[in-house]
Amino acid sequence: SLEGMFICPEGAATAVALNKLLVAGDLSPDENILLLNTGSGLKYLDV
């Protein structure tokens, strides 16, 4: 897929944490999960 998310590092941390929880079996893939990302990757273009 060529689609993705251009999120800030803080928001990316929540996505990484979600993936780790799913892999560890602490969350079920069929659960409804909401991740909030209020920042944009545009703030970090120089990184």
Tab-separated table of N, CA and C in Angstrom:
chain	number	residue	atom	x	y	z
A	1	SER	N	0.835	-1.186	0.000
A	1	SER	CA	0.000	0.000	0.000
A	1	SER	C	0.873	1.240	0.000
A	2	LEU	N	0.423	2.253	-0.670
A	2	LEU	CA	1.134	3.527	-0.697
A	2	LEU	C	0.535	4.520	0.277
A	3	GLU	N	-0.447	4.095	1.054
A	3	GLU	CA	-1.083	4.976	2.014
A	3	GLU	C	-0.364	4.884	3.346
A	4	GLY	N	-0.438	5.962	4.105
A	4	GLY	CA	0.187	5.954	5.417
A	4	GLY	C	-0.300	7.120	6.245
A	5	MET	N	0.369	7.326	7.334
A	5	MET	CA	0.021	8.419	8.236
A	5	MET	C	1.245	9.314	8.403
A	6	PHE	N	1.045	10.610	8.372
A	6	PHE	CA	2.123	11.577	8.584
A	6	PHE	C	1.877	12.217	9.948
A	7	ILE	N	2.201	11.474	10.995
A	7	ILE	CA	1.878	11.911	12.347
A	7	ILE	C	3.129	12.345	13.089
A	8	CYS	N	2.924	13.096	14.138
A	8	CYS	CA	4.037	13.574	14.955
A	8	CYS	C	4.616	12.411	15.762
A	9	PRO	N	5.854	12.545	16.243
A	9	PRO	CA	6.471	11.465	17.017
A	9	PRO	C	5.651	11.053	18.238
A	10	GLU	N	5.017	12.013	18.887
A	10	GLU	CA	4.204	11.683	20.062
A	10	GLU	C	3.042	10.778	19.677
A	11	GLY	N	2.404	11.084	18.555
A	11	GLY	CA	1.303	10.257	18.076
A	11	GLY	C	1.788	8.898	17.601
A	12	ALA	N	2.963	8.862	17.004
A	12	ALA	CA	3.530	7.595	16.540
A	12	ALA	C	3.799	6.664	17.711
A	13	ALA	N	4.157	7.222	18.853
A	13	ALA	CA	4.429	6.399	20.037
A	13	ALA	C	3.186	5.616	20.449
A	14	THR	N	2.009	6.209	20.302
A	14	THR	CA	0.788	5.484	20.663
A	14	THR	C	0.523	4.341	19.686
A	15	ALA	N	0.841	4.551	18.403
A	15	ALA	CA	0.656	3.492	17.413
A	15	ALA	C	1.619	2.337	17.672
A	16	VAL	N	2.849	2.651	18.050
A	16	VAL	CA	3.827	1.609	18.379
A	16	VAL	C	3.374	0.843	19.617
A	17	ALA	N	2.886	1.570	20.618
A	17	ALA	CA	2.409	0.919	21.841
A	17	ALA	C	1.231	-0.004	21.535
A	18	LEU	N	0.327	0.435	20.676
A	18	LEU	CA	-0.807	-0.409	20.290
A	18	LEU	C	-0.320	-1.696	19.643
A	19	ASN	N	0.616	-1.582	18.721
A	19	ASN	CA	1.142	-2.773	18.056
A	19	ASN	C	1.780	-3.726	19.063
A	20	LYS	N	2.538	-3.197	19.999
A	20	LYS	CA	3.179	-4.044	21.010
A	20	LYS	C	2.144	-4.742	21.891
A	21	LEU	N	1.079	-4.046	22.247
A	21	LEU	CA	0.027	-4.653	23.058
A	21	LEU	C	-0.698	-5.758	22.295
A	22	LEU	N	-0.903	-5.552	20.996
A	22	LEU	CA	-1.545	-6.582	20.177
A	22	LEU	C	-0.652	-7.811	20.044
A	23	VAL	N	0.632	-7.586	19.790
A	23	VAL	CA	1.572	-8.707	19.647
A	23	VAL	C	1.688	-9.489	20.951
A	24	ALA	N	1.671	-8.777	22.078
A	24	ALA	CA	1.794	-9.429	23.382
A	24	ALA	C	0.519	-10.158	23.792
A	25	GLY	N	-0.577	-9.905	23.076
A	25	GLY	CA	-1.836	-10.550	23.413
A	25	GLY	C	-2.609	-9.839	24.508
A	26	ASP	N	-2.165	-8.640	24.876
A	26	ASP	CA	-2.866	-7.873	25.908
A	26	ASP	C	-4.147	-7.235	25.379
A	27	LEU	N	-4.236	-7.073	24.073
A	27	LEU	CA	-5.445	-6.567	23.426
A	27	LEU	C	-5.838	-7.545	22.333
A	28	SER	N	-7.116	-7.628	22.088
A	28	SER	CA	-7.623	-8.499	21.039
A	28	SER	C	-7.774	-7.702	19.745
A	29	PRO	N	-7.414	-8.287	18.606
A	29	PRO	CA	-7.548	-7.571	17.332
A	29	PRO	C	-8.981	-7.167	16.998
A	30	ASP	N	-9.973	-7.816	17.612
A	30	ASP	CA	-11.358	-7.462	17.308
A	30	ASP	C	-11.922	-6.400	18.246
A	31	GLU	N	-11.102	-5.879	19.150
A	31	GLU	CA	-11.547	-4.801	20.038
A	31	GLU	C	-11.602	-3.483	19.272
A	32	ASN	N	-12.498	-2.604	19.692
A	32	ASN	CA	-12.540	-1.249	19.158
A	32	ASN	C	-11.564	-0.398	19.952
A	33	ILE	N	-10.590	0.165	19.263
A	33	ILE	CA	-9.536	0.941	19.909
A	33	ILE	C	-9.441	2.289	19.215
A	34	LEU	N	-9.349	3.337	19.995
A	34	LEU	CA	-9.250	4.688	19.460
A	34	LEU	C	-7.923	5.289	19.881
A	35	LEU	N	-7.132	5.721	18.896
A	35	LEU	CA	-5.888	6.437	19.163
A	35	LEU	C	-6.095	7.884	18.739
A	36	LEU	N	-5.772	8.797	19.614
A	36	LEU	CA	-5.899	10.215	19.293
A	36	LEU	C	-4.535	10.769	18.907
A	37	ASN	N	-4.503	11.476	17.806
A	37	ASN	CA	-3.281	12.147	17.374
A	37	ASN	C	-3.645	13.586	17.054
A	38	THR	N	-3.237	14.491	17.899
A	38	THR	CA	-3.604	15.894	17.702
A	38	THR	C	-2.485	16.693	17.057
A	39	GLY	N	-1.387	16.039	16.743
A	39	GLY	CA	-0.255	16.728	16.117
A	39	GLY	C	-0.082	16.290	14.676
A	40	SER	N	0.831	16.952	14.001
A	40	SER	CA	1.101	16.653	12.600
A	40	SER	C	2.592	16.482	12.386
A	41	GLY	N	2.937	15.638	11.453
A	41	GLY	CA	4.331	15.472	11.087
A	41	GLY	C	4.916	16.717	10.447
A	42	LEU	N	4.061	17.640	10.031
A	42	LEU	CA	4.545	18.880	9.418
A	42	LEU	C	5.377	19.721	10.386
A	43	LYS	N	5.170	19.516	11.680
A	43	LYS	CA	5.958	20.255	12.676
A	43	LYS	C	7.402	19.782	12.715
A	44	TYR	N	7.689	18.622	12.143
A	44	TYR	CA	8.996	17.985	12.287
A	44	TYR	C	9.663	17.733	10.939
A	45	LEU	N	9.489	18.611	9.986
A	45	LEU	CA	10.071	18.414	8.668
A	45	LEU	C	11.594	18.435	8.689
A	46	ASP	N	12.188	19.101	9.671
A	46	ASP	CA	13.646	19.198	9.735
A	46	ASP	C	14.302	17.972	10.352
A	47	VAL	N	13.507	17.045	10.874
A	47	VAL	CA	14.072	15.851	11.520
A	47	VAL	C	14.479	14.837	10.483
